[in-house]
PDB file of C-alpha atoms in Angstrom:
ATOM      1  CA  UNK A 191     -28.394  21.014   8.968  1.00  0.00           C
ATOM      2  CA  UNK A 192     -28.038  18.587  11.867  1.00  0.00           C
ATOM      3  CA  UNK A 193     -28.404  15.523   9.616  1.00  0.00           C
ATOM      4  CA  UNK A 194     -25.604  16.783   7.365  1.00  0.00           C
ATOM      5  CA  UNK A 195     -23.321  17.238  10.365  1.00  0.00           C
ATOM      6  CA  UNK A 196     -24.205  13.762  11.653  1.00  0.00           C
ATOM      7  CA  UNK A 197     -23.547  12.262   8.211  1.00  0.00           C
ATOM      8  CA  UNK A 198     -20.153  13.981   7.963  1.00  0.00           C
ATOM      9  CA  UNK A 199     -19.183  12.818  11.449  1.00  0.00           C
ATOM     10  CA  UNK A 200     -20.234   9.196  10.805  1.00  0.00           C
ATOM     11  CA  UNK A 201     -18.537   9.201   7.384  1.00  0.00           C
ATOM     12  CA  UNK A 202     -15.335  10.532   8.975  1.00  0.00           C
ATOM     13  CA  UNK A 203     -15.376   7.835  11.663  1.00  0.00           C
ATOM     14  CA  UNK A 204     -15.924   5.065   9.097  1.00  0.00           C
ATOM     15  CA  UNK A 205     -13.152   6.354   6.844  1.00  0.00           C
ATOM     16  CA  UNK A 206     -10.727   6.710   9.751  1.00  0.00           C
ATOM     17  CA  UNK A 207     -11.501   3.168  10.871  1.00  0.00           C
ATOM     18  CA  UNK A 208     -10.938   1.751   7.378  1.00  0.00           C
ATOM     19  CA  UNK A 209      -7.591   3.451   6.909  1.00  0.00           C
ATOM     20  CA  UNK A 210      -5.913   1.955   9.983  1.00  0.00           C
ATOM     21  CA  UNK A 211      -3.138  -0.538   9.258  1.00  0.00           C
ATOM     22  CA  UNK A 212      -1.180  -1.806  12.211  1.00  0.00           C
ATOM     23  CA  UNK A 213       2.592  -1.845  12.153  1.00  0.00           C
ATOM     24  CA  UNK A 214       2.585  -5.646  12.239  1.00  0.00           C
ATOM     25  CA  UNK A 215       0.227  -5.847   9.258  1.00  0.00           C
ATOM     26  CA  UNK A 216       2.293  -3.321   7.307  1.00  0.00           C
ATOM     27  CA  UNK A 217       5.484  -5.287   8.056  1.00  0.00           C
ATOM     28  CA  UNK A 218       3.850  -8.496   6.791  1.00  0.00           C
ATOM     29  CA  UNK A 219       2.692  -6.822   3.567  1.00  0.00           C
ATOM     30  CA  UNK A 220       6.174  -5.373   2.971  1.00  0.00           C
ATOM     31  CA  UNK A 221       7.762  -8.775   3.576  1.00  0.00           C
ATOM     32  CA  UNK A 222       5.408 -10.309   0.985  1.00  0.00           C
ATOM     33  CA  UNK A 223       6.270  -7.557  -1.514  1.00  0.00           C
ATOM     34  CA  UNK A 224       9.995  -8.059  -0.880  1.00  0.00           C
ATOM     35  CA  UNK A 225       9.682 -11.786  -1.625  1.00  0.00           C
ATOM     36  CA  UNK A 226       7.953 -11.071  -4.934  1.00  0.00           C
ATOM     37  CA  UNK A 227      10.288  -8.214  -5.900  1.00  0.00           C
ATOM     38  CA  UNK A 228      13.373 -10.391  -5.337  1.00  0.00           C
ATOM     39  CA  UNK A 229      12.210 -12.517  -8.265  1.00  0.00           C
ATOM     40  CA  UNK A 230      13.013  -9.536 -10.516  1.00  0.00           C
ATOM     41  CA  UNK A 231      15.505  -7.387  -8.565  1.00  0.00           C
ATOM     42  CA  UNK A 232      18.406  -7.642  -6.128  1.00  0.00           C
ATOM     43  CA  UNK A 233      17.017  -5.465  -3.349  1.00  0.00           C
ATOM     44  CA  UNK A 234      19.253  -3.396  -1.089  1.00  0.00           C
ATOM     45  CA  UNK A 235      16.667  -3.438   1.714  1.00  0.00           C
ATOM     46  CA  UNK A 236      12.989  -3.825   2.465  1.00  0.00           C
ATOM     47  CA  UNK A 237      10.429  -1.872   0.430  1.00  0.00           C
ATOM     48  CA  UNK A 238       8.734   1.184   1.943  1.00  0.00           C
ATOM     49  CA  UNK A 239       5.000   1.829   1.789  1.00  0.00           C
ATOM     50  CA  UNK A 240       2.918   4.957   2.316  1.00  0.00           C
ATOM     51  CA  UNK A 241      -0.870   4.744   2.583  1.00  0.00           C
ATOM     52  CA  UNK A 242      -3.260   7.691   2.429  1.00  0.00           C
ATOM     53  CA  UNK A 243      -7.055   7.562   2.370  1.00  0.00           C
ATOM     54  CA  UNK A 244      -9.180  10.426   1.078  1.00  0.00           C
ATOM     55  CA  UNK A 245     -12.946  10.122   0.606  1.00  0.00           C
ATOM     56  CA  UNK A 246     -12.772   6.333   0.780  1.00  0.00           C
ATOM     57  CA  UNK A 247     -10.103   6.031  -1.947  1.00  0.00           C
ATOM     58  CA  UNK A 248      -6.690   4.695  -0.989  1.00  0.00           C
ATOM     59  CA  UNK A 249      -3.465   5.968  -2.486  1.00  0.00           C
ATOM     60  CA  UNK A 250      -0.672   3.468  -1.872  1.00  0.00           C
ATOM     61  CA  UNK A 251       2.908   4.178  -2.805  1.00  0.00           C
ATOM     62  CA  UNK A 252       5.542   1.448  -2.673  1.00  0.00           C
ATOM     63  CA  UNK A 253       9.213   2.247  -3.126  1.00  0.00           C
ATOM     64  CA  UNK A 254      12.360   0.159  -2.969  1.00  0.00           C
ATOM     65  CA  UNK A 255      15.980   0.297  -4.069  1.00  0.00           C
ATOM     66  CA  UNK A 256      17.764  -2.394  -6.005  1.00  0.00           C
ATOM     67  CA  UNK A 257      21.354  -3.068  -6.967  1.00  0.00           C
ATOM     68  CA  UNK A 258      20.405  -4.883 -10.133  1.00  0.00           C
ATOM     69  CA  UNK A 259      17.533  -5.944 -12.343  1.00  0.00           C
ATOM     70  CA  UNK A 260      17.627  -9.680 -12.879  1.00  0.00           C
ATOM     71  CA  UNK A 261      17.450 -11.119 -16.373  1.00  0.00           C
ATOM     72  CA  UNK A 262      14.307 -13.040 -17.179  1.00  0.00           C
ATOM     73  CA  UNK A 263      12.449 -14.158 -20.271  1.00  0.00           C
ATOM     74  CA  UNK A 264       8.804 -13.615 -21.033  1.00  0.00           C
ATOM     75  CA  UNK A 265       7.104 -16.847 -22.088  1.00  0.00           C
ATOM     76  CA  UNK A 266       4.801 -16.644 -25.079  1.00  0.00           C
TER      77      UNK A 266
END
């Protein structure tokens, strides 16, 4: 039973370490997203991002508000 407890503890530490994103890193990612999104939308502010990690799988949600969708053509 001790090995199972050790495994769970080590796994938890590794997962917690992987899921850390500093505020500065998050701000940089959101700035990059905003630059890309402005190619398609007129944003009303910066995007928001939520990150959750469960069992080594990340769930990332990005949300933003826009005043308008820009017109663009798809090249064939």
